[in-house]
Short mmCIF file of C-alpha atoms and ligand atoms in Angstrom, two decimals:
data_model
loop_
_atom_site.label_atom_id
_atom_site.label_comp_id
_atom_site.label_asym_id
_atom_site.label_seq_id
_atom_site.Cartn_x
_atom_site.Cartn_y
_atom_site.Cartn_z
CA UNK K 10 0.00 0.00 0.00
CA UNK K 11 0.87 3.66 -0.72
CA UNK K 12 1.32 6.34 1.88
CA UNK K 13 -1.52 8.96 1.14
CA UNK K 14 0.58 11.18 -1.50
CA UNK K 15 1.39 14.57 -0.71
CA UNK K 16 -1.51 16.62 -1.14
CA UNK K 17 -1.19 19.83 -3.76
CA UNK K 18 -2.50 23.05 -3.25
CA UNK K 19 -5.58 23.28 -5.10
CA UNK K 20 -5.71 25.13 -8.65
CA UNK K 21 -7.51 28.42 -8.09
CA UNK K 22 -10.64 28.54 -10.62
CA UNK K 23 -9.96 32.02 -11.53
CA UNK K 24 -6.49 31.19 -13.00
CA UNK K 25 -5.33 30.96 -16.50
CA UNK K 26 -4.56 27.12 -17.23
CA UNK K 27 -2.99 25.95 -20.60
CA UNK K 28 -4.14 22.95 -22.20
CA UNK K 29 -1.45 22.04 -24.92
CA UNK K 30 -2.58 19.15 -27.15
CA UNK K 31 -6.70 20.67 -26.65
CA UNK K 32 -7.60 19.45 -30.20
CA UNK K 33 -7.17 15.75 -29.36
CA UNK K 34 -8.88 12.59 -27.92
CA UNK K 35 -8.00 13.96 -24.10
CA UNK K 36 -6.57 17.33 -24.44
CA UNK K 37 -10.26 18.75 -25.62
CA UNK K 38 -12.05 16.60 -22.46
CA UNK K 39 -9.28 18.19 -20.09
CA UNK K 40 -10.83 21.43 -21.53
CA UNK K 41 -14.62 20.24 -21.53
CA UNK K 42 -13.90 19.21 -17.76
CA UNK K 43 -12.05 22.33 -16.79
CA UNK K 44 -14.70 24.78 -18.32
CA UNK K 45 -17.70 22.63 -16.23
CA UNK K 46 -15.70 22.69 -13.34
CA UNK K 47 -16.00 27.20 -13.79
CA UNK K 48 -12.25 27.65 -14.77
CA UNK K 49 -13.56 30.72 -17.01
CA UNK K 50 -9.65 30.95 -18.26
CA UNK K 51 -9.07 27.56 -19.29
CA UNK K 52 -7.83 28.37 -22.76
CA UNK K 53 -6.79 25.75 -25.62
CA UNK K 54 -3.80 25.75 -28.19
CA UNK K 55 -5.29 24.67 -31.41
CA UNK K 56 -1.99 23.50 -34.10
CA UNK K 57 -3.22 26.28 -36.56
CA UNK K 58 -2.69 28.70 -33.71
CA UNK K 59 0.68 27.67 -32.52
CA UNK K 60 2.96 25.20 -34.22
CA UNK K 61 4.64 23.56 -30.49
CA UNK K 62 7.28 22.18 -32.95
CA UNK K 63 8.18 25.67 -33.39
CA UNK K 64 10.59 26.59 -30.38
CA UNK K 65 10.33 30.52 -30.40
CA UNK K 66 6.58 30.44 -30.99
CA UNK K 67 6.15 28.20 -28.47
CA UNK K 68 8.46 30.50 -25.91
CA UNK K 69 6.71 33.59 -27.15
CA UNK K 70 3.68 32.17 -27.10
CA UNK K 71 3.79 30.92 -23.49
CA UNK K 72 5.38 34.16 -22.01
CA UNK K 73 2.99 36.41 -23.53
CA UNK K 74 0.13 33.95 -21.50
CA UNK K 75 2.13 33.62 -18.16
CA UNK K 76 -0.91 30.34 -17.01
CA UNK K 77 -0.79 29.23 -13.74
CA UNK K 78 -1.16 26.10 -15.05
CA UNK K 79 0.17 24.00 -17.69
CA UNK K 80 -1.71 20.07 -18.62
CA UNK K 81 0.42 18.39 -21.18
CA UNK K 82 -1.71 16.68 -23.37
CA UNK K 83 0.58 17.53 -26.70
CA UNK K 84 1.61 14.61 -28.39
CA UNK K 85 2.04 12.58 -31.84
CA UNK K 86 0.12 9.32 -30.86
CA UNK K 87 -1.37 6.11 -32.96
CA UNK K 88 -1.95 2.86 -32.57
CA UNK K 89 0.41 -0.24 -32.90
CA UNK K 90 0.78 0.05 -36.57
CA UNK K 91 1.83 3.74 -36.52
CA UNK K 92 4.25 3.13 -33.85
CA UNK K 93 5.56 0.57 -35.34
CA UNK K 94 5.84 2.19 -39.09
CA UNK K 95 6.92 5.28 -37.72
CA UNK K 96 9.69 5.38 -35.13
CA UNK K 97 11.70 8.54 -35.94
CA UNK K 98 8.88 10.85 -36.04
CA UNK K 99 7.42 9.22 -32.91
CA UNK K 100 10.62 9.93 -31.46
CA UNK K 101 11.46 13.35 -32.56
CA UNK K 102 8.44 14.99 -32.32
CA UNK K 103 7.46 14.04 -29.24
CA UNK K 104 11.08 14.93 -27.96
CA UNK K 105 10.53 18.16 -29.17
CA UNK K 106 6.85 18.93 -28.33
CA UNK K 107 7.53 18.54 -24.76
CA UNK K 108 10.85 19.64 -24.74
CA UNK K 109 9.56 23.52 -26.76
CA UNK K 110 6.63 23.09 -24.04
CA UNK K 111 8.69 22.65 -20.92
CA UNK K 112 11.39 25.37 -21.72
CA UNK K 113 8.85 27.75 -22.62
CA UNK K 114 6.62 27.21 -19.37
CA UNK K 115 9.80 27.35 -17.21
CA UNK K 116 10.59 30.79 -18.72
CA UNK K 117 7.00 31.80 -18.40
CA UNK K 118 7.50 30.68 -14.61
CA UNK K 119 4.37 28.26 -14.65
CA UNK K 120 4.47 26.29 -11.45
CA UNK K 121 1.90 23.70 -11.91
CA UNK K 122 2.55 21.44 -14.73
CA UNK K 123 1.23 17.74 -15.80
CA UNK K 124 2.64 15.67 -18.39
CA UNK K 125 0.75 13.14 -19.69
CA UNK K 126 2.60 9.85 -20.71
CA UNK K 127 1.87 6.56 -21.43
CA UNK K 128 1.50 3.03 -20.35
CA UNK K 129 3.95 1.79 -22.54
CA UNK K 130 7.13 3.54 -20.98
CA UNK K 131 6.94 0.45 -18.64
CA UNK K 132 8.88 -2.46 -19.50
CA UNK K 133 7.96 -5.48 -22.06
CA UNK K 134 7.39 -7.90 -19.42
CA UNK K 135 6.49 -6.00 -15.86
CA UNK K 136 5.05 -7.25 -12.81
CA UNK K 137 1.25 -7.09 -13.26
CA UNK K 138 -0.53 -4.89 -12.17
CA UNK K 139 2.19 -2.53 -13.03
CA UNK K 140 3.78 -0.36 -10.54
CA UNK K 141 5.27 3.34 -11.40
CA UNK K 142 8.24 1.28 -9.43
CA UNK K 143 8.93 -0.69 -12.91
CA UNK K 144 9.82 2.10 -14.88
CA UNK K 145 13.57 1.85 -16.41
CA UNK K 146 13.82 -2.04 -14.96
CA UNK K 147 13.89 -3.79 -18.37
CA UNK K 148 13.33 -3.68 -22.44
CA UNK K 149 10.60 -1.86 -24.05
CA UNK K 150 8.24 -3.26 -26.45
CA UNK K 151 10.20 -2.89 -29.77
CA UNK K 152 6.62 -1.71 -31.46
CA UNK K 153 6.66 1.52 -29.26
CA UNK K 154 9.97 1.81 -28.33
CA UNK K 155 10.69 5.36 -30.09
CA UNK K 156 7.46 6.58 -28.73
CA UNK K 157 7.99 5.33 -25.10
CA UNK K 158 11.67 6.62 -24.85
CA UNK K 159 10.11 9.96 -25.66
CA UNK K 160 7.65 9.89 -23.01
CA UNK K 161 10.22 8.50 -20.14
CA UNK K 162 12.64 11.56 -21.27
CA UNK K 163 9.43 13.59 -20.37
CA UNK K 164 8.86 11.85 -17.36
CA UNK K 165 12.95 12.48 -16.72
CA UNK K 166 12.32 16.58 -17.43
CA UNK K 167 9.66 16.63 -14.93
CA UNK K 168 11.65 14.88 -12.24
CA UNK K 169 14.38 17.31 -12.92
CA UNK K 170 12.18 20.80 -13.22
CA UNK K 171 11.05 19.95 -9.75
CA UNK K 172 14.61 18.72 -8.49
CA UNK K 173 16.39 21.44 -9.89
CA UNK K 174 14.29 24.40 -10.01
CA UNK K 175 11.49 23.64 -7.20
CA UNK K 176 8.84 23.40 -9.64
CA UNK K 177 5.07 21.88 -8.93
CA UNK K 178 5.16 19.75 -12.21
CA UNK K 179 4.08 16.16 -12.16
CA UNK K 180 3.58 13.09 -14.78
CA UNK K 181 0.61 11.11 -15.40
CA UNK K 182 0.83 7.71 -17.11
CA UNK K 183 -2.75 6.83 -18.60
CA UNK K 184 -3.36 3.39 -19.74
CA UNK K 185 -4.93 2.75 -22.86
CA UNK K 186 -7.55 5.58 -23.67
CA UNK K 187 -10.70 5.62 -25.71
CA UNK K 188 -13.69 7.36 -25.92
CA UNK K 189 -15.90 9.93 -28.05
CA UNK K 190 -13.60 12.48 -30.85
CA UNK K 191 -11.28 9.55 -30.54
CA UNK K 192 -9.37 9.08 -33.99
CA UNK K 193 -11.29 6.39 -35.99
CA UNK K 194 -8.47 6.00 -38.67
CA UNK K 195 -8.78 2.56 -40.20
CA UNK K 196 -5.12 1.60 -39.81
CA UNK K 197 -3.23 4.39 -37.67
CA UNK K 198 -5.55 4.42 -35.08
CA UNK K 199 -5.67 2.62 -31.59
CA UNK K 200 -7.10 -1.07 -31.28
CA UNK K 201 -11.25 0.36 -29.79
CA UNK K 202 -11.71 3.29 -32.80
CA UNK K 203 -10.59 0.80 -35.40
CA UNK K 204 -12.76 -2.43 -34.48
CA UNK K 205 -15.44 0.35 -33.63
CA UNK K 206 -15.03 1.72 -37.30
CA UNK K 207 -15.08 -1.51 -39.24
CA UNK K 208 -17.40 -3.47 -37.19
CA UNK K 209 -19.74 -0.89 -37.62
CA UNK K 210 -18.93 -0.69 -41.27
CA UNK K 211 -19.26 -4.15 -42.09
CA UNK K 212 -23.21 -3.76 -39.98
CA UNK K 213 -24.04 -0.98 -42.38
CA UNK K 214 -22.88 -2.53 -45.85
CA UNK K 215 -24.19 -5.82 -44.43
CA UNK K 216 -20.75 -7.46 -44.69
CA UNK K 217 -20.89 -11.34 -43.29
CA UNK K 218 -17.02 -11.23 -42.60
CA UNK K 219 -15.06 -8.83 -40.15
CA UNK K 220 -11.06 -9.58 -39.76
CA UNK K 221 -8.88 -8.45 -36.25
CA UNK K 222 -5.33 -7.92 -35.95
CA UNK K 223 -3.04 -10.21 -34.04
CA UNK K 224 -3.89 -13.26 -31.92
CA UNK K 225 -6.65 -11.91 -29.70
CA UNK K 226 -4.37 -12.91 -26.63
CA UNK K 227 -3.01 -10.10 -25.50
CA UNK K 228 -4.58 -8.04 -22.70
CA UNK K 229 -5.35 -4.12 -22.47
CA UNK K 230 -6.83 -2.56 -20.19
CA UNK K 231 -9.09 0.59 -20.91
CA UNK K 232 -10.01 3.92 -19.49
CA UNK K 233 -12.76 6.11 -20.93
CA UNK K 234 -11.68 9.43 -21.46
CA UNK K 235 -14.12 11.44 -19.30
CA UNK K 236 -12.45 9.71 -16.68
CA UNK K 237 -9.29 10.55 -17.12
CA UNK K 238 -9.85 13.96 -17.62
CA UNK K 239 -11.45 14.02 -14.40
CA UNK K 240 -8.60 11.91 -12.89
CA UNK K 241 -5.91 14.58 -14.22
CA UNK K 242 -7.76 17.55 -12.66
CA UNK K 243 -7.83 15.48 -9.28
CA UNK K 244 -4.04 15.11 -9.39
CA UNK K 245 -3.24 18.56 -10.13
CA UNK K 246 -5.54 18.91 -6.39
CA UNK K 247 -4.21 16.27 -4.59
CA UNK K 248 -0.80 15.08 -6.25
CA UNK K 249 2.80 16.80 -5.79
CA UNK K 250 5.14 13.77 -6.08
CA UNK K 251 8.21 13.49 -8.34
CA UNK K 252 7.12 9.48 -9.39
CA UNK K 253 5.09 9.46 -12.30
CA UNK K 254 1.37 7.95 -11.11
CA UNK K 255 -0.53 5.43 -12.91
CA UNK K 256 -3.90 6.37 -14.21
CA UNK K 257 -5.99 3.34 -15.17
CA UNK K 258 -9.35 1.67 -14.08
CA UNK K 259 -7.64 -1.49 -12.13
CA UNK K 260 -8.86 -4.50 -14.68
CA UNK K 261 -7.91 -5.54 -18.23
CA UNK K 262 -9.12 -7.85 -21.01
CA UNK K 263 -8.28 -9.97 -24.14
CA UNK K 264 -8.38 -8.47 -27.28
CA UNK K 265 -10.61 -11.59 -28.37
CA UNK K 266 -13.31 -10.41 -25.28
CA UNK K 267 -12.50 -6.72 -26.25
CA UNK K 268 -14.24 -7.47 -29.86
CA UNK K 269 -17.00 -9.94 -29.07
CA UNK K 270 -18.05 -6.73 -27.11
CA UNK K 271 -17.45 -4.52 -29.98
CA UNK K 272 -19.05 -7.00 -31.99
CA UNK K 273 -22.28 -6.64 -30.05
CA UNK K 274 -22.20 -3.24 -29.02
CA UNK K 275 -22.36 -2.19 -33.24
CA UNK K 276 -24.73 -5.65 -33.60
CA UNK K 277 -22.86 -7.90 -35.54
CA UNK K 278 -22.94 -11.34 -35.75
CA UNK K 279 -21.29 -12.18 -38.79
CA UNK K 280 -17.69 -14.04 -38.84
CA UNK K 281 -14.68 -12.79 -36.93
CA UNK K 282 -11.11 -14.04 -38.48
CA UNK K 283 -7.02 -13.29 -37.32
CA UNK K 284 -4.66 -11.16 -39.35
CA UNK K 285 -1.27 -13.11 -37.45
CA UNK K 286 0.39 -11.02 -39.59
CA UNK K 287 -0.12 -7.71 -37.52
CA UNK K 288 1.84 -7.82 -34.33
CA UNK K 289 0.07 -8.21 -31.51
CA UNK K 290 2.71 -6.01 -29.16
CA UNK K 291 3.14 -6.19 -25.57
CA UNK K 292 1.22 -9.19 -23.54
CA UNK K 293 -0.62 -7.41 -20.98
CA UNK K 294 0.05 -4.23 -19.54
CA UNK K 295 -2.50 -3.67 -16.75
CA UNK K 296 -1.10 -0.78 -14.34
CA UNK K 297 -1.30 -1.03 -10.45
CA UNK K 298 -3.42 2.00 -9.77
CA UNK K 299 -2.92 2.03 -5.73
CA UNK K 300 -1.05 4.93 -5.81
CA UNK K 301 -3.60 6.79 -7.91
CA UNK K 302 -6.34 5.25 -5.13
CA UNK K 303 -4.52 6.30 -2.60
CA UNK K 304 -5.22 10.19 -3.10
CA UNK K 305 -8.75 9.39 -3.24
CA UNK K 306 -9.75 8.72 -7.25
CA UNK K 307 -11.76 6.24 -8.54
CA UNK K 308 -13.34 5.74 -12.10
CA UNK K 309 -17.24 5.74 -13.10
CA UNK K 310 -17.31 4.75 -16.60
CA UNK K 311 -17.59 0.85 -17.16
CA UNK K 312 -15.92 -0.32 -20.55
CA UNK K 313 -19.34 -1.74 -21.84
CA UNK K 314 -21.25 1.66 -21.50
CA UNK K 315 -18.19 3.67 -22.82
CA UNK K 316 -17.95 1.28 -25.55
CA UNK K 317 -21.84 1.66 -26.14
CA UNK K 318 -21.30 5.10 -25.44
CA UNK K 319 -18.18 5.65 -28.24
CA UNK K 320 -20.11 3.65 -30.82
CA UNK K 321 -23.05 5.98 -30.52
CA UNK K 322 -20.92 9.16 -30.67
CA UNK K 323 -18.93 7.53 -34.12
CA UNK K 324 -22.63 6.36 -35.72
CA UNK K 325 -23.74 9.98 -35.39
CA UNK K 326 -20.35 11.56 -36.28
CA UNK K 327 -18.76 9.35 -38.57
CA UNK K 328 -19.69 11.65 -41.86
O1 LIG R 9 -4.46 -0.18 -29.43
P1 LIG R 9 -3.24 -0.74 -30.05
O2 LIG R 9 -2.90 -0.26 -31.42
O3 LIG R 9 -2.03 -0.44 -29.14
O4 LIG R 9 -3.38 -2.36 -30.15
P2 LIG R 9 -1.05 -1.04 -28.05
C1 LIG R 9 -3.75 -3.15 -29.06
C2 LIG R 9 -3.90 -4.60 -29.47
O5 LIG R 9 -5.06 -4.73 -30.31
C3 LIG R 9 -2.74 -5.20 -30.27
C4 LIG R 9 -4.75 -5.52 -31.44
O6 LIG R 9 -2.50 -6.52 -29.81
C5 LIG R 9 -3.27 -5.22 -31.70
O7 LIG R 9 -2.67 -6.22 -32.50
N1 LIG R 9 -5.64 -5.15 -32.56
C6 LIG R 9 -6.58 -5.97 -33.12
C7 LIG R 9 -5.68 -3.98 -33.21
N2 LIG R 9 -7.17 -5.36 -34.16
C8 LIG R 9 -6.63 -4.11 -34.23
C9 LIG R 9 -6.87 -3.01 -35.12
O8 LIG R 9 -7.67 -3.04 -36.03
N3 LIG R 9 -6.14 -1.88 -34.87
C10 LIG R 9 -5.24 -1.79 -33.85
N4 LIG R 9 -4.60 -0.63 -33.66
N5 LIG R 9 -4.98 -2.85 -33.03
C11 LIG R 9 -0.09 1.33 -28.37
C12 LIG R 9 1.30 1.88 -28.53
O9 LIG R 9 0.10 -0.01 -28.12
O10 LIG R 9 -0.80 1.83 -27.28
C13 LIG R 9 1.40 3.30 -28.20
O11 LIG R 9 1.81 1.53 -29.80
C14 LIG R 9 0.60 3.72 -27.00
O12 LIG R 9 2.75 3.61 -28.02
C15 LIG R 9 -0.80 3.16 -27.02
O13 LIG R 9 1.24 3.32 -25.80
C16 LIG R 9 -1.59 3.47 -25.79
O14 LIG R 9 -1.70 -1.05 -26.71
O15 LIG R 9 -0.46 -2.34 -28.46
#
């Protein structure tokens, strides 16, 4: 068990907080949440605004602002596939997104920062559940490896803002996230938009045949992302630790379970068949959320009403 971590000050509603990243899957809920929570200065960066590849901008940009409060949710991301095709720009731009960001904000003399990583900087084969104590103990999953040495370097420059220069930043590691304004890409996109997209494709054009990636054995676990917005507003309340916290809902599932329910949330009941061909990446990767428990957080969502709930949101979106 975790000692009870050491509580932050909370965020004052009145302040100017920066959500980088606010036209993504959780980056635009962190904003949703923040505006119903009466943060009347929660303010979005939109790409076509400010380029956070663009180091001056990005330092102009962020001095000219001065937030309280930075939430990091800037970041290439994809599924398996891109990961894997992709590497370099995985690697580099990720590097320098949060790198631009976290210069910038420690010029602008933001206090309160969270950077939002990823499941995957854990080792290939961790203890299960996974504890934040795992981190650096092993190899990576070669799929994601570009992407998850990014994220640990980010994990690294929040460890050192704090150690060096005093600062309230902190790291977030959410497992696998889904949920509505997800990207439902056909191939670059994460394992619950794509089976969403062509199970539900395959129910409109009346398609008897749908075919999965991989073996079906591995195991994921899932959090919606209304929750984790909500869980990264509680840590910026309640969290002011230099170890990264695990964000996740405490259980995990095959892939094979993960699209019979897909199967009959979208109402198909035609034939399911393997692609071995795709990689089916790391085993399991379920993440010990006691820490996160500890400072009082639990989720709401269940994966079979999110699912029900994402399918709904793509069927009346999907144009
Ligand atoms: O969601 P996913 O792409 O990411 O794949 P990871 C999870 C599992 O679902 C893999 C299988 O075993 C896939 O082979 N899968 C089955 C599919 N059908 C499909 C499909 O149509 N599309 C996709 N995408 N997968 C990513 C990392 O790993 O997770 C990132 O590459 C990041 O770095 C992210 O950490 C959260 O969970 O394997």
């Amino acid at each position: 068990m975790h000692a009870p971590a050491r509580p932050a000050t909370p965020l004052d509603r009145a302040a100017t907080v920066l959500v980088a990243g606010s036209t993504g899957l959780v980056g635009s809920a962190v904003l949703r949440h923040l505006h119903a929570r009466g943060f009347t200065r929660a303010v979005g960066i939109h790409s076509a605004d400010l380029d956070l590849t663009d180091r001056r901008a990005t330092l102009d940009y962020l001095t000219a602002l001065r937030p309280a409060a930075v939430i990091d949710a800037a970041a290439r991301v994809g599924g398996i596939a891109a990961n894997d095709a992709e590497p370099v720009e995985f690697l580099n731009d990720n590097l320098t997104i949060q790198t631009n960001l976290f210069t910038a904000a420690h010029a602008a003399d933001v206090d309160r920062l969270l950077f939002l990583g990823s499941s995957c900087i854990y080792p290939k084969h961790s203890p299960q559940p996974i504890p934040e104590s795992a981190l650096l103990t092993g190899p990576l999953e070669e799929t994601n490896d570009a992407y998850a040495i990014a994220k640990i370097a980010g994990v690294t420059a929040v460890r050192s803002y704090r150690r060096q220069y005093g600062r309230r930043w902190i790291s977030a590691m959410p497992t696998n996230v889904y949920g509505p304004g997800d990207n439902f890409h056909p191939t670059r996109s994460h394992v619950l938009p794509a089976l969403i997209r062509r199970f539900h494709e395959a129910v409109a054009t009346g398609a008897g045949e749908v075919t999965v990636w991989g073996s079906g054995t591995p195991r994921r676990e899932f959090v919606h992302v209304d929750d984790l917005a909500a869980a990264c507003l509680h840590l910026l309340d309640h969290y002011d630790e230099p170890s990264p916290v695990n964000i996740g809902v405490g259980e995990d599932l095959t892939i094979a379970d993960l699209v019979a329910l897909v199967a009959r949330a979208t109402g198909f009941t035609g034939r399911i068949t393997w692609d071995a061909s795709r990689p089916d990446g790391t085993p399991r990767k379920l993440l010990d959320v006691s820490r996160l428990r500890a400072t009082g957080w639990k989720p709401r969502i269940d994966l079979a009403e999110g699912v029900r709930d994402t399918v709904d949101w793509y069927a009346r979106h999907r144009a």
